[in-house]
Short mmCIF file of the C-alpha atoms (twelve columns), coordinates in Angstrom:
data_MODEL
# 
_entry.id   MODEL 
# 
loop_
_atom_site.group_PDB 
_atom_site.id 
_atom_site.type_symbol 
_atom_site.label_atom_id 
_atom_site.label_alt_id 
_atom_site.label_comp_id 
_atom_site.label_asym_id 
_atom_site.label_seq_id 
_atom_site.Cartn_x 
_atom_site.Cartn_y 
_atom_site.Cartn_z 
_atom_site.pdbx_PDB_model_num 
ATOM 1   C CA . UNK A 1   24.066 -24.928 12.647 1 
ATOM 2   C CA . UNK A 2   24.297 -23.475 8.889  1 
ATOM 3   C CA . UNK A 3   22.435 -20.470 7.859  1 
ATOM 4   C CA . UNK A 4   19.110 -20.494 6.448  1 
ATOM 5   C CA . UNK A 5   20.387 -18.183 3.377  1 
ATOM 6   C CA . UNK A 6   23.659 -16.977 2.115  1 
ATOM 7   C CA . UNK A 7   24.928 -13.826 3.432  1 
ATOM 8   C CA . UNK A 8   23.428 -10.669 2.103  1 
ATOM 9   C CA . UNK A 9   23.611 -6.504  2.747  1 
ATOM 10  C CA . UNK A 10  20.953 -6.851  5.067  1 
ATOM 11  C CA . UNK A 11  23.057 -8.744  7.152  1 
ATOM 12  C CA . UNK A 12  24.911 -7.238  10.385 1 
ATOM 13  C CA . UNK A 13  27.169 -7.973  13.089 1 
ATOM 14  C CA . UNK A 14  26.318 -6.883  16.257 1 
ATOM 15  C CA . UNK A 15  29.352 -7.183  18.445 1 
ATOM 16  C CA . UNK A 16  28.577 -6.853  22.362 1 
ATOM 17  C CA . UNK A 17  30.949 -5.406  25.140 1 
ATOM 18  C CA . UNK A 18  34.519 -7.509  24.446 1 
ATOM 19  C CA . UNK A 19  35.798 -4.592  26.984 1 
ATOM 20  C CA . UNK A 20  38.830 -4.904  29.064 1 
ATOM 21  C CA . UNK A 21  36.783 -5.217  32.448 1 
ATOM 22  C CA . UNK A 22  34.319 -7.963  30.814 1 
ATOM 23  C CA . UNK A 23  38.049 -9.805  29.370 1 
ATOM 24  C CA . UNK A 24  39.681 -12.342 32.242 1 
ATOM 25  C CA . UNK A 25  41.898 -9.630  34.463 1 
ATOM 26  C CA . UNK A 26  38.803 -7.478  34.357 1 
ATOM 27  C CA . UNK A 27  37.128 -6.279  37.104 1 
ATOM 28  C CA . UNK A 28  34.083 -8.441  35.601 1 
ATOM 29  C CA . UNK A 29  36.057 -11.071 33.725 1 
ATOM 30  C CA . UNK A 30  34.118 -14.082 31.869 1 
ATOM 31  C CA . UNK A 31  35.859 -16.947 32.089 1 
ATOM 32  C CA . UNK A 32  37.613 -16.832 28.424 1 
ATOM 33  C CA . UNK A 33  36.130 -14.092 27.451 1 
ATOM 34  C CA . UNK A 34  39.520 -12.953 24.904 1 
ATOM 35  C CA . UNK A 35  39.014 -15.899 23.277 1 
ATOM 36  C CA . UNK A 36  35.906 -14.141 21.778 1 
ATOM 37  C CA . UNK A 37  37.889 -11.492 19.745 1 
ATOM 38  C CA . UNK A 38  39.767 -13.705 17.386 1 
ATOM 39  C CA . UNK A 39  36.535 -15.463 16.451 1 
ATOM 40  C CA . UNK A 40  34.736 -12.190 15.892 1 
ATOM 41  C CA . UNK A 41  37.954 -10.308 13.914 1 
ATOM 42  C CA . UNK A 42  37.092 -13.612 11.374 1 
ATOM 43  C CA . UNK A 43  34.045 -12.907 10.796 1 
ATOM 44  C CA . UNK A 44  33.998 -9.006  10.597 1 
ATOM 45  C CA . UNK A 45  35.327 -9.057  6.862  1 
ATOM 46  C CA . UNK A 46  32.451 -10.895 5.680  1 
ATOM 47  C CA . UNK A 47  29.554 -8.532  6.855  1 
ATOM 48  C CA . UNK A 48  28.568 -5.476  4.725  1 
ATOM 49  C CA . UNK A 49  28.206 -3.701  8.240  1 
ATOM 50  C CA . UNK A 50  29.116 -3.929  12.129 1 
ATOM 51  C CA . UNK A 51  27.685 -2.568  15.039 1 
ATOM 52  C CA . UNK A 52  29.892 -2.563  18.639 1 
ATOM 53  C CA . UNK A 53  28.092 -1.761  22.012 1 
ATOM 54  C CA . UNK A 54  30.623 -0.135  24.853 1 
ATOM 55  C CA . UNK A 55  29.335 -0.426  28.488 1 
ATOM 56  C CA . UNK A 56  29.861 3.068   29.552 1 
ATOM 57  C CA . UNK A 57  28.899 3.716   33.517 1 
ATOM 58  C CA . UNK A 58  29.175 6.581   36.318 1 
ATOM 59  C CA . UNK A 59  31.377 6.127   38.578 1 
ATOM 60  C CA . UNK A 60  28.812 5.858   40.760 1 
ATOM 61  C CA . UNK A 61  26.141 3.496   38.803 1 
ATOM 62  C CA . UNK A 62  23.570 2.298   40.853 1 
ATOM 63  C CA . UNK A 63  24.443 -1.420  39.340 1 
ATOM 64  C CA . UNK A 64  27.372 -1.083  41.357 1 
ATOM 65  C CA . UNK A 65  28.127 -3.064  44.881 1 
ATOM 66  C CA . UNK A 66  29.726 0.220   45.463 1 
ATOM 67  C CA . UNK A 67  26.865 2.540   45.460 1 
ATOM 68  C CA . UNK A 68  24.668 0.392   48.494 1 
ATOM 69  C CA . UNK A 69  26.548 -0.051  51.820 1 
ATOM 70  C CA . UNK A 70  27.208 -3.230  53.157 1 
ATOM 71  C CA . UNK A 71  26.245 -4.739  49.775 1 
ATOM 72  C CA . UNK A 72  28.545 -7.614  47.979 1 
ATOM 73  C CA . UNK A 73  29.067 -8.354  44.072 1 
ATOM 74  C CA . UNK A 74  26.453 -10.807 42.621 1 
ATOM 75  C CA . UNK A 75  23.822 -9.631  45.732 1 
ATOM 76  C CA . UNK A 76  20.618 -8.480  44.227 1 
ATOM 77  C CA . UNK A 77  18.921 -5.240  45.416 1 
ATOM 78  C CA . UNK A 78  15.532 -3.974  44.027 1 
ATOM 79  C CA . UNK A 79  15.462 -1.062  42.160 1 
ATOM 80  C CA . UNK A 80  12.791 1.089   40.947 1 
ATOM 81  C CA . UNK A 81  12.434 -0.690  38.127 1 
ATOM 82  C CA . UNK A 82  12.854 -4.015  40.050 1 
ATOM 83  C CA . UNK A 83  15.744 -6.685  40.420 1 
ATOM 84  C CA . UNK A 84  19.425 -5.681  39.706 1 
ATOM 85  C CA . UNK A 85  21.609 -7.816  40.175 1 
ATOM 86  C CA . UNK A 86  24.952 -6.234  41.936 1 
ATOM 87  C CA . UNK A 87  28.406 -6.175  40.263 1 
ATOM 88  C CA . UNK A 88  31.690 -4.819  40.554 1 
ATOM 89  C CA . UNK A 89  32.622 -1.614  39.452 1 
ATOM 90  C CA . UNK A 90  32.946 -1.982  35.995 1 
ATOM 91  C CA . UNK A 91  33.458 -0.140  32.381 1 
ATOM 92  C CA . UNK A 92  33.581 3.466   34.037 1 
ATOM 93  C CA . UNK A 93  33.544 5.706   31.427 1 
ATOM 94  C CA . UNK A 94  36.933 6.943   30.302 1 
ATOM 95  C CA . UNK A 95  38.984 4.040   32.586 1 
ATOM 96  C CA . UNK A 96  41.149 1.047   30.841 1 
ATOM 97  C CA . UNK A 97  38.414 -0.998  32.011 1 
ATOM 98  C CA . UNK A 98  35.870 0.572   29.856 1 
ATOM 99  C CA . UNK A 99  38.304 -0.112  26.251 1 
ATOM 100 C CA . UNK A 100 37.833 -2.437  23.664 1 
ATOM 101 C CA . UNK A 101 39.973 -5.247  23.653 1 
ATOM 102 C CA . UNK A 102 43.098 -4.373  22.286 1 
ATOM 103 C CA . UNK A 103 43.073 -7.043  19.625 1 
ATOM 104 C CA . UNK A 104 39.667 -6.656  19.016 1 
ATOM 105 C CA . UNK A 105 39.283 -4.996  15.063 1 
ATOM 106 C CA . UNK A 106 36.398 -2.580  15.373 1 
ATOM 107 C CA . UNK A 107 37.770 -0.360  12.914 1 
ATOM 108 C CA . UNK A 108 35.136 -0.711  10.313 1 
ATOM 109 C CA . UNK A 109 32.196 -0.491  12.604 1 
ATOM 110 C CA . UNK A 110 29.919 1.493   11.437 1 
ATOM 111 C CA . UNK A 111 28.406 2.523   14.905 1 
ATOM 112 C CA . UNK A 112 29.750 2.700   18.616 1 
ATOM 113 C CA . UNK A 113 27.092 2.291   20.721 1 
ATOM 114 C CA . UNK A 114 27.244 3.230   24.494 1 
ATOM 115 C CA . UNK A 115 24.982 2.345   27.074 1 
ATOM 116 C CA . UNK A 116 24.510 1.934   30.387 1 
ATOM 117 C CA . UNK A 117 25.420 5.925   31.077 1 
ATOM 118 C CA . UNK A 118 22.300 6.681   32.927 1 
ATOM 119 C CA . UNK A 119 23.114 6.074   36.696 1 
ATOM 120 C CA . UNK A 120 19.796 4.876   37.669 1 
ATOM 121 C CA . UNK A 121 19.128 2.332   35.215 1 
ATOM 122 C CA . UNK A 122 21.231 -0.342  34.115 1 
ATOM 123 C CA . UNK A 123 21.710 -1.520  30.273 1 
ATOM 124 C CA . UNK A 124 22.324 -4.989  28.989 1 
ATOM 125 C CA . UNK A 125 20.582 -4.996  25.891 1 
ATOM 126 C CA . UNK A 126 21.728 -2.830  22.885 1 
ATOM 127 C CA . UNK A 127 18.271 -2.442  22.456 1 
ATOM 128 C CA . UNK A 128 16.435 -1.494  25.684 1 
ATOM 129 C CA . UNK A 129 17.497 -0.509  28.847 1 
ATOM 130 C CA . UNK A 130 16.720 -2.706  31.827 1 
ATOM 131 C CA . UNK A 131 13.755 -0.462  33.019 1 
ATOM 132 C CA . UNK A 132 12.452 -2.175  29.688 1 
ATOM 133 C CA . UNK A 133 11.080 1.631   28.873 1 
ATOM 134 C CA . UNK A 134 14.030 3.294   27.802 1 
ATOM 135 C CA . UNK A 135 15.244 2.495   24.099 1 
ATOM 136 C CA . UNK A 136 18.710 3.264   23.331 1 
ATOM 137 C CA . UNK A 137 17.452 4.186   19.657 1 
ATOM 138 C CA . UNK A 138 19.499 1.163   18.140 1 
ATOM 139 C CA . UNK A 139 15.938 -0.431  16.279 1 
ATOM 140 C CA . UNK A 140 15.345 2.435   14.611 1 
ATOM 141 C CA . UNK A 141 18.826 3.019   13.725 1 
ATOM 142 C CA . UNK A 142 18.914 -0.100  12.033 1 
ATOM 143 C CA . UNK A 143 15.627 -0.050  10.465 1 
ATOM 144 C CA . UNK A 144 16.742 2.860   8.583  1 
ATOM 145 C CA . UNK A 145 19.960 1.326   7.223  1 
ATOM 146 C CA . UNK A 146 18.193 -1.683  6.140  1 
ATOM 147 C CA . UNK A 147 19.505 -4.615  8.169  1 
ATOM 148 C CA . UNK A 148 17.281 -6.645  8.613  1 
ATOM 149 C CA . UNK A 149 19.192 -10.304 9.986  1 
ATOM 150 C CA . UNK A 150 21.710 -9.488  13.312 1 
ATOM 151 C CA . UNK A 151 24.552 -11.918 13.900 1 
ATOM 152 C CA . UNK A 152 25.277 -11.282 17.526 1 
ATOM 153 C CA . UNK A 153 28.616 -12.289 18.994 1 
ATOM 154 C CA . UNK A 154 30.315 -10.771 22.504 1 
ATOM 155 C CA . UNK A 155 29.962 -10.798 26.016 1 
ATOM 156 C CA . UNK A 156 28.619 -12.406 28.091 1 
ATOM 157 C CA . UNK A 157 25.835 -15.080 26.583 1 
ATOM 158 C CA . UNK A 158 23.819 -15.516 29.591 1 
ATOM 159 C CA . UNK A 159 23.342 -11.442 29.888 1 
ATOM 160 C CA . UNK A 160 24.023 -8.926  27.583 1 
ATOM 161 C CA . UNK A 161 23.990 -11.041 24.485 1 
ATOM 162 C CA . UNK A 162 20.985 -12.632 25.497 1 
ATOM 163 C CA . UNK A 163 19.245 -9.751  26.387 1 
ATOM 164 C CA . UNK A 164 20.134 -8.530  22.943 1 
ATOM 165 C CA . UNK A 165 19.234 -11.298 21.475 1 
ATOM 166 C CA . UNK A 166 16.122 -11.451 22.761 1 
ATOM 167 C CA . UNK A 167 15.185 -7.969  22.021 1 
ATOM 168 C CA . UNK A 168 16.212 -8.128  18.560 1 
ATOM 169 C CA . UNK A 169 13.790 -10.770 18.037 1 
ATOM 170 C CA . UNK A 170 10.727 -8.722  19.498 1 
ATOM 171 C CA . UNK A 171 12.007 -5.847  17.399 1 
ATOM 172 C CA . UNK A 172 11.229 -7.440  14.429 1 
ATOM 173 C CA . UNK A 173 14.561 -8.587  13.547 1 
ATOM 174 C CA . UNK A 174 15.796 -11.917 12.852 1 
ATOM 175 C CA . UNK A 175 17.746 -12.553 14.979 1 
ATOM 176 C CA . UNK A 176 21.582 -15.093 15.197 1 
ATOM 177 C CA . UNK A 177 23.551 -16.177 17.817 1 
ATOM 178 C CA . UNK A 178 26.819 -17.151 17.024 1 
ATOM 179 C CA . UNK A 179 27.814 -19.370 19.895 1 
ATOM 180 C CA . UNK A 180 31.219 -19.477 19.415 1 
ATOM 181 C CA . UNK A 181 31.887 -16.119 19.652 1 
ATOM 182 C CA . UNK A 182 30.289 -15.581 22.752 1 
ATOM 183 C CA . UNK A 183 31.496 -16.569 26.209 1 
ATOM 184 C CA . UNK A 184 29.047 -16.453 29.505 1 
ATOM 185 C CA . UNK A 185 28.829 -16.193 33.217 1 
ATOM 186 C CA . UNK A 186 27.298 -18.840 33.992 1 
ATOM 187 C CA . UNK A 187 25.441 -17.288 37.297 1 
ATOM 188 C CA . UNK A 188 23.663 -19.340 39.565 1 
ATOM 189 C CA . UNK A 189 22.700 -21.917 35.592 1 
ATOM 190 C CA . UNK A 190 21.825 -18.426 33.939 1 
ATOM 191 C CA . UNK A 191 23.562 -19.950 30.744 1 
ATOM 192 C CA . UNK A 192 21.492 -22.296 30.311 1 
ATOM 193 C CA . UNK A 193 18.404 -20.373 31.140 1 
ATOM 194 C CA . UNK A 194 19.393 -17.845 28.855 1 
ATOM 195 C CA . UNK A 195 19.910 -20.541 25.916 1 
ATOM 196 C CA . UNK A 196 16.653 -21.686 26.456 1 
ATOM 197 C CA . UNK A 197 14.948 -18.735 25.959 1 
ATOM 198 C CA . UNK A 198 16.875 -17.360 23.097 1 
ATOM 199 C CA . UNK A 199 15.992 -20.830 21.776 1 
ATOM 200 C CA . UNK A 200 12.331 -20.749 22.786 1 
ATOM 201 C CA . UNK A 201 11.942 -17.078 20.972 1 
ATOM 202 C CA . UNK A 202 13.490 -18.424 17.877 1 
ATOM 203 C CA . UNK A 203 16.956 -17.095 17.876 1 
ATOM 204 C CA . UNK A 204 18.644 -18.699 15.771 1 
ATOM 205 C CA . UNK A 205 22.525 -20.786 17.092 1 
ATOM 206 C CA . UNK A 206 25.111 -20.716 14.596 1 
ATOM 207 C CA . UNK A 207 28.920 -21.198 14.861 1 
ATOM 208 C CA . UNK A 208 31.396 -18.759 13.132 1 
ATOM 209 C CA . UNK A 209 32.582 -21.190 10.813 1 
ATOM 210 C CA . UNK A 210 28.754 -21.154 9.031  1 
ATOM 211 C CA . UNK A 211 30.237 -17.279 8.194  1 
ATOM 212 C CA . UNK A 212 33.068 -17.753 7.622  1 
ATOM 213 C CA . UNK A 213 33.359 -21.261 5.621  1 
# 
């Protein structure tokens, strides 16, 4: 669980969707999903830089239940870029919902990254968007400011995160899961699946307290 080398301004935090509707009380609440932002506002101080990724959906977002009559959240449909899975209506840009936690300390972030905005396409990676053709620039972005390793705490593990994750690693970065920060799903054993491929592309697991000391 320690790090292979000491922090350094290469180094990032990558803080993903700890949003009111993703929080428990949200319209998509993960099961202890506040508990995340306590963990994350100790660890912020000790990165050079921070990057925080904001859901940001239509109201009418074709990953919404909403948008295909007779459909239920957590149904699957088939888009055109295959398999979505169905949710609530959630993060609509501009709602309550769609906020950072209230707690959570994103004031020195040094970008806000929104995704999901395109109604055809849903986004869980910060990276890609699920039609795994559309980038949402955040590579290069970080390429040109250097970073190099991405600590990568938020919500949930067993989507967003480890879709993140995952992409960060085929990006060329190296990428660092801090597991404590992150709370998941659990769909259907999609943690677990999604642990075991973060683990199988060479993600590394860390806990906060290998950042924090």
């Amino acid at each position: 669980m320690a790090l292979m080398r000491p922090l350094a301004e290469a180094d990032l935090l990558l803080v993903i969707d700890v949003q009111n509707d993703f929080c428990p009380g949200g319209a998509l609440g993960v099961p202890g999903g506040d508990e995340v932002v306590a963990v994350i506002n100790r660890m912020a101080p000790h990165f050079h830089h921070c990057v925080v990724t904001q859901d940001w959906h239509p109201a009418d977002h074709l990953s919404f239940a909403s948008s295909h009559p007779g459909r239920q959240p957590l149904e699957t449909v088939t888009l055109d870029y295959g398999e979505q899975v169905l949710w609530p209506d959630h993060c609509v840009q501009g709602s309550h919902g769609a906020c950072f936690h209230r707690d959570l300390d994103w004031r020195g972030a040094d970008l806000v990254l929104r995704k999901g905005f395109h109604r055809a396409i849903d986004s869980y990676s910060a990276f890609q968007e699920n039609d795994r053709a559309t980038p949402t620039g955040l590579a290069g972005y970080l390429r040109e400011r250097g970073s190099r390793r991405l600590f990568i705490a938020g919500l949930a593990t067993d989507f967003c995160v480890a879709w993140t994750a995952l992409d960060a690693v085929a990006a060329g970065f190296d990428a660092v899961l801090v597991e404590d920060a992150c709370r998941a799903i659990d769909l259907d054993g999609s943690l677990a699946a999604a642990m075991g491929a973060m683990t199988s592309a060479g993600v590394t697991i860390t806990r906060s307290t290998a950042v924090t000391g």
